[in-house]
Amino acid sequence: FFFFKQKTAYEISACLVGSEMCIRDRRRVHGDSLIFHRVIKSFMVQTGDPNGDGTGGESIWGGEFEDEFHPSLKHDKPFTVSMANAGPGTNGSQFFITTTPCPWLDNKHTVFGRVIKGMDVIQDIENVKIDKNDKPLMDVKIITIKIQQ
């Protein structure tokens, strides 16, 4: 990943590397404990929920945090990394990676990075078998993650 947004990037990087700040239900959450809980072909793959079902993911900032839109950061390419939310100002820990350009998401979801290596892995995730709720039939886990600054 290449990160763009300050608060958003700190949220995701803290949770993915298992920072003390990213504790859920008295247990530390690491990137390697997360699954991709939502996969929609020709759209995106989503993760970041410690519950693994799309219902969880409190921010390290305590609850939800504001959007961080910037006019130069768009969903204009595949492999854009963006915050999942339930409307304005509802960012938590969930995020998604697009697999196609998604301009309708601009100024609705905070873009904070791009995948710069491993696009084939994202495409493999995009092609797993899913149930009627877009959840993979078998867990697709983040095994390890390394964030470079």
Coordinates of C-alpha atoms in Angstrom, one line a residue:
F1 CA 0.0 0.0 0.0
F2 CA 1.0 3.6 -0.5
F3 CA -0.9 5.8 2.0
F4 CA -2.1 9.3 1.4
K5 CA -4.3 10.5 4.3
Q6 CA -2.9 11.3 7.7
K7 CA -5.6 10.3 10.2
T8 CA -7.1 7.5 8.0
A9 CA -3.7 6.0 7.2
Y10 CA -2.8 6.0 10.9
E11 CA -6.0 4.2 11.8
I12 CA -5.5 1.5 9.3
S13 CA -1.7 1.1 9.8
A14 CA -2.2 0.9 13.6
C15 CA -4.8 -1.8 13.3
L16 CA -3.0 -3.8 10.7
V17 CA 0.2 -4.0 12.6
G18 CA -1.5 -4.6 16.0
S19 CA -0.8 -1.4 17.8
E20 CA -1.7 -1.1 21.5
M21 CA -4.2 1.6 20.3
C22 CA -6.1 -0.9 18.3
I23 CA -7.7 -3.1 20.9
R24 CA -11.2 -4.6 20.3
D25 CA -13.1 -6.4 23.1
R26 CA -10.0 -6.5 25.4
R27 CA -7.9 -8.2 22.7
R28 CA -5.4 -6.7 20.3
V29 CA -6.4 -6.8 16.7
H30 CA -3.7 -7.6 14.1
G31 CA -3.9 -7.5 10.4
D32 CA -3.3 -11.2 10.3
S33 CA -6.5 -11.9 12.3
L34 CA -8.7 -10.2 9.7
I35 CA -10.6 -11.8 6.9
F36 CA -12.0 -10.4 3.7
H37 CA -15.7 -10.5 4.6
R38 CA -17.2 -9.0 1.5
V39 CA -16.1 -9.6 -2.1
I40 CA -18.0 -8.2 -5.1
K41 CA -16.5 -9.2 -8.5
S42 CA -15.7 -6.2 -10.7
F43 CA -16.1 -3.8 -7.8
M44 CA -14.1 -4.4 -4.6
V45 CA -12.8 -6.6 -1.7
Q46 CA -13.5 -5.5 1.9
T47 CA -11.8 -6.2 5.2
G48 CA -10.9 -4.5 8.5
D49 CA -13.8 -5.8 10.6
P50 CA -12.6 -7.7 13.7
N51 CA -16.0 -9.5 13.8
G52 CA -15.5 -10.7 10.3
D53 CA -19.1 -10.0 9.1
G54 CA -19.2 -6.3 8.3
T55 CA -20.8 -5.2 11.6
G56 CA -17.7 -4.2 13.6
G57 CA -14.7 -2.0 13.6
E58 CA -14.4 0.9 16.0
S59 CA -11.8 3.5 15.2
I60 CA -8.7 4.0 17.3
W61 CA -9.9 7.6 17.7
G62 CA -12.8 6.3 19.8
G63 CA -15.9 5.6 17.8
E64 CA -16.1 7.0 14.2
F65 CA -14.0 9.7 12.6
E66 CA -14.5 12.3 9.9
D67 CA -14.0 11.9 6.1
E68 CA -10.7 13.2 4.7
F69 CA -11.5 13.9 1.0
H70 CA -9.0 15.6 -1.3
P71 CA -9.8 16.6 -4.9
S72 CA -6.8 14.8 -6.3
L73 CA -7.6 11.5 -4.6
K74 CA -10.2 9.7 -6.7
H75 CA -11.5 6.1 -7.2
D76 CA -10.2 6.5 -10.8
K77 CA -8.1 3.3 -11.0
P78 CA -8.3 -0.3 -9.9
F79 CA -6.5 -1.1 -6.6
T80 CA -7.5 2.1 -4.9
V81 CA -7.6 1.6 -1.1
S82 CA -10.5 3.4 0.6
M83 CA -12.5 3.6 3.8
A84 CA -15.8 1.7 4.1
N85 CA -18.5 3.6 5.9
A86 CA -22.2 3.9 6.6
G87 CA -22.5 7.5 5.4
P88 CA -20.7 10.8 6.1
G89 CA -18.3 10.8 9.0
T90 CA -18.8 7.2 9.9
N91 CA -15.3 5.8 9.3
G92 CA -14.1 3.0 11.6
S93 CA -11.6 0.3 10.8
Q94 CA -13.1 -1.3 7.7
F95 CA -11.7 -0.6 4.3
F96 CA -11.9 -1.9 0.8
I97 CA -9.7 -2.2 -2.3
T98 CA -11.4 -1.5 -5.7
T99 CA -10.8 -3.9 -8.6
T100 CA -12.1 -1.4 -11.2
P101 CA -12.5 2.4 -11.4
C102 CA -15.4 3.5 -9.2
P103 CA -16.0 7.3 -9.7
W104 CA -19.4 7.2 -8.0
L105 CA -17.5 6.6 -4.7
D106 CA -15.6 9.9 -5.0
N107 CA -16.3 12.2 -2.0
K108 CA -18.3 9.5 -0.3
H109 CA -15.4 7.2 0.8
T110 CA -11.9 8.5 1.8
V111 CA -9.2 7.3 -0.6
F112 CA -6.0 6.8 1.4
G113 CA -3.8 4.6 -0.7
R114 CA -3.1 2.4 -3.7
V115 CA -1.9 -1.2 -3.9
I116 CA 1.5 -1.0 -5.5
K117 CA 2.5 -4.6 -5.3
G118 CA 0.4 -7.8 -5.2
M119 CA -2.4 -6.9 -7.5
D120 CA -2.6 -10.5 -8.6
V121 CA -3.5 -11.4 -5.0
I122 CA -6.3 -8.9 -5.0
Q123 CA -7.6 -10.4 -8.3
D124 CA -7.4 -13.9 -6.8
I125 CA -9.5 -12.7 -3.8
E126 CA -12.0 -11.1 -6.2
N127 CA -12.5 -14.5 -7.8
V128 CA -13.3 -16.6 -4.8
K129 CA -16.6 -18.3 -4.4
I130 CA -19.1 -16.3 -2.3
D131 CA -22.5 -16.8 -0.7
K132 CA -25.6 -14.7 -1.4
N133 CA -24.3 -12.0 1.0
D134 CA -21.0 -11.6 -0.9
K135 CA -19.1 -13.4 1.9
P136 CA -16.4 -15.8 0.7
L137 CA -17.4 -19.4 1.4
M138 CA -13.9 -20.1 2.8
D139 CA -12.1 -17.5 4.9
V140 CA -9.6 -15.4 3.0
K141 CA -7.2 -14.0 5.6
I142 CA -4.5 -11.5 5.7
I143 CA -1.6 -13.7 6.7
T144 CA 1.0 -11.0 7.2
I145 CA 1.3 -7.3 6.5
K146 CA 4.3 -4.9 6.3
I147 CA 3.8 -1.2 6.3
Q148 CA 6.7 1.0 5.1
Q149 CA 6.9 4.7 5.7

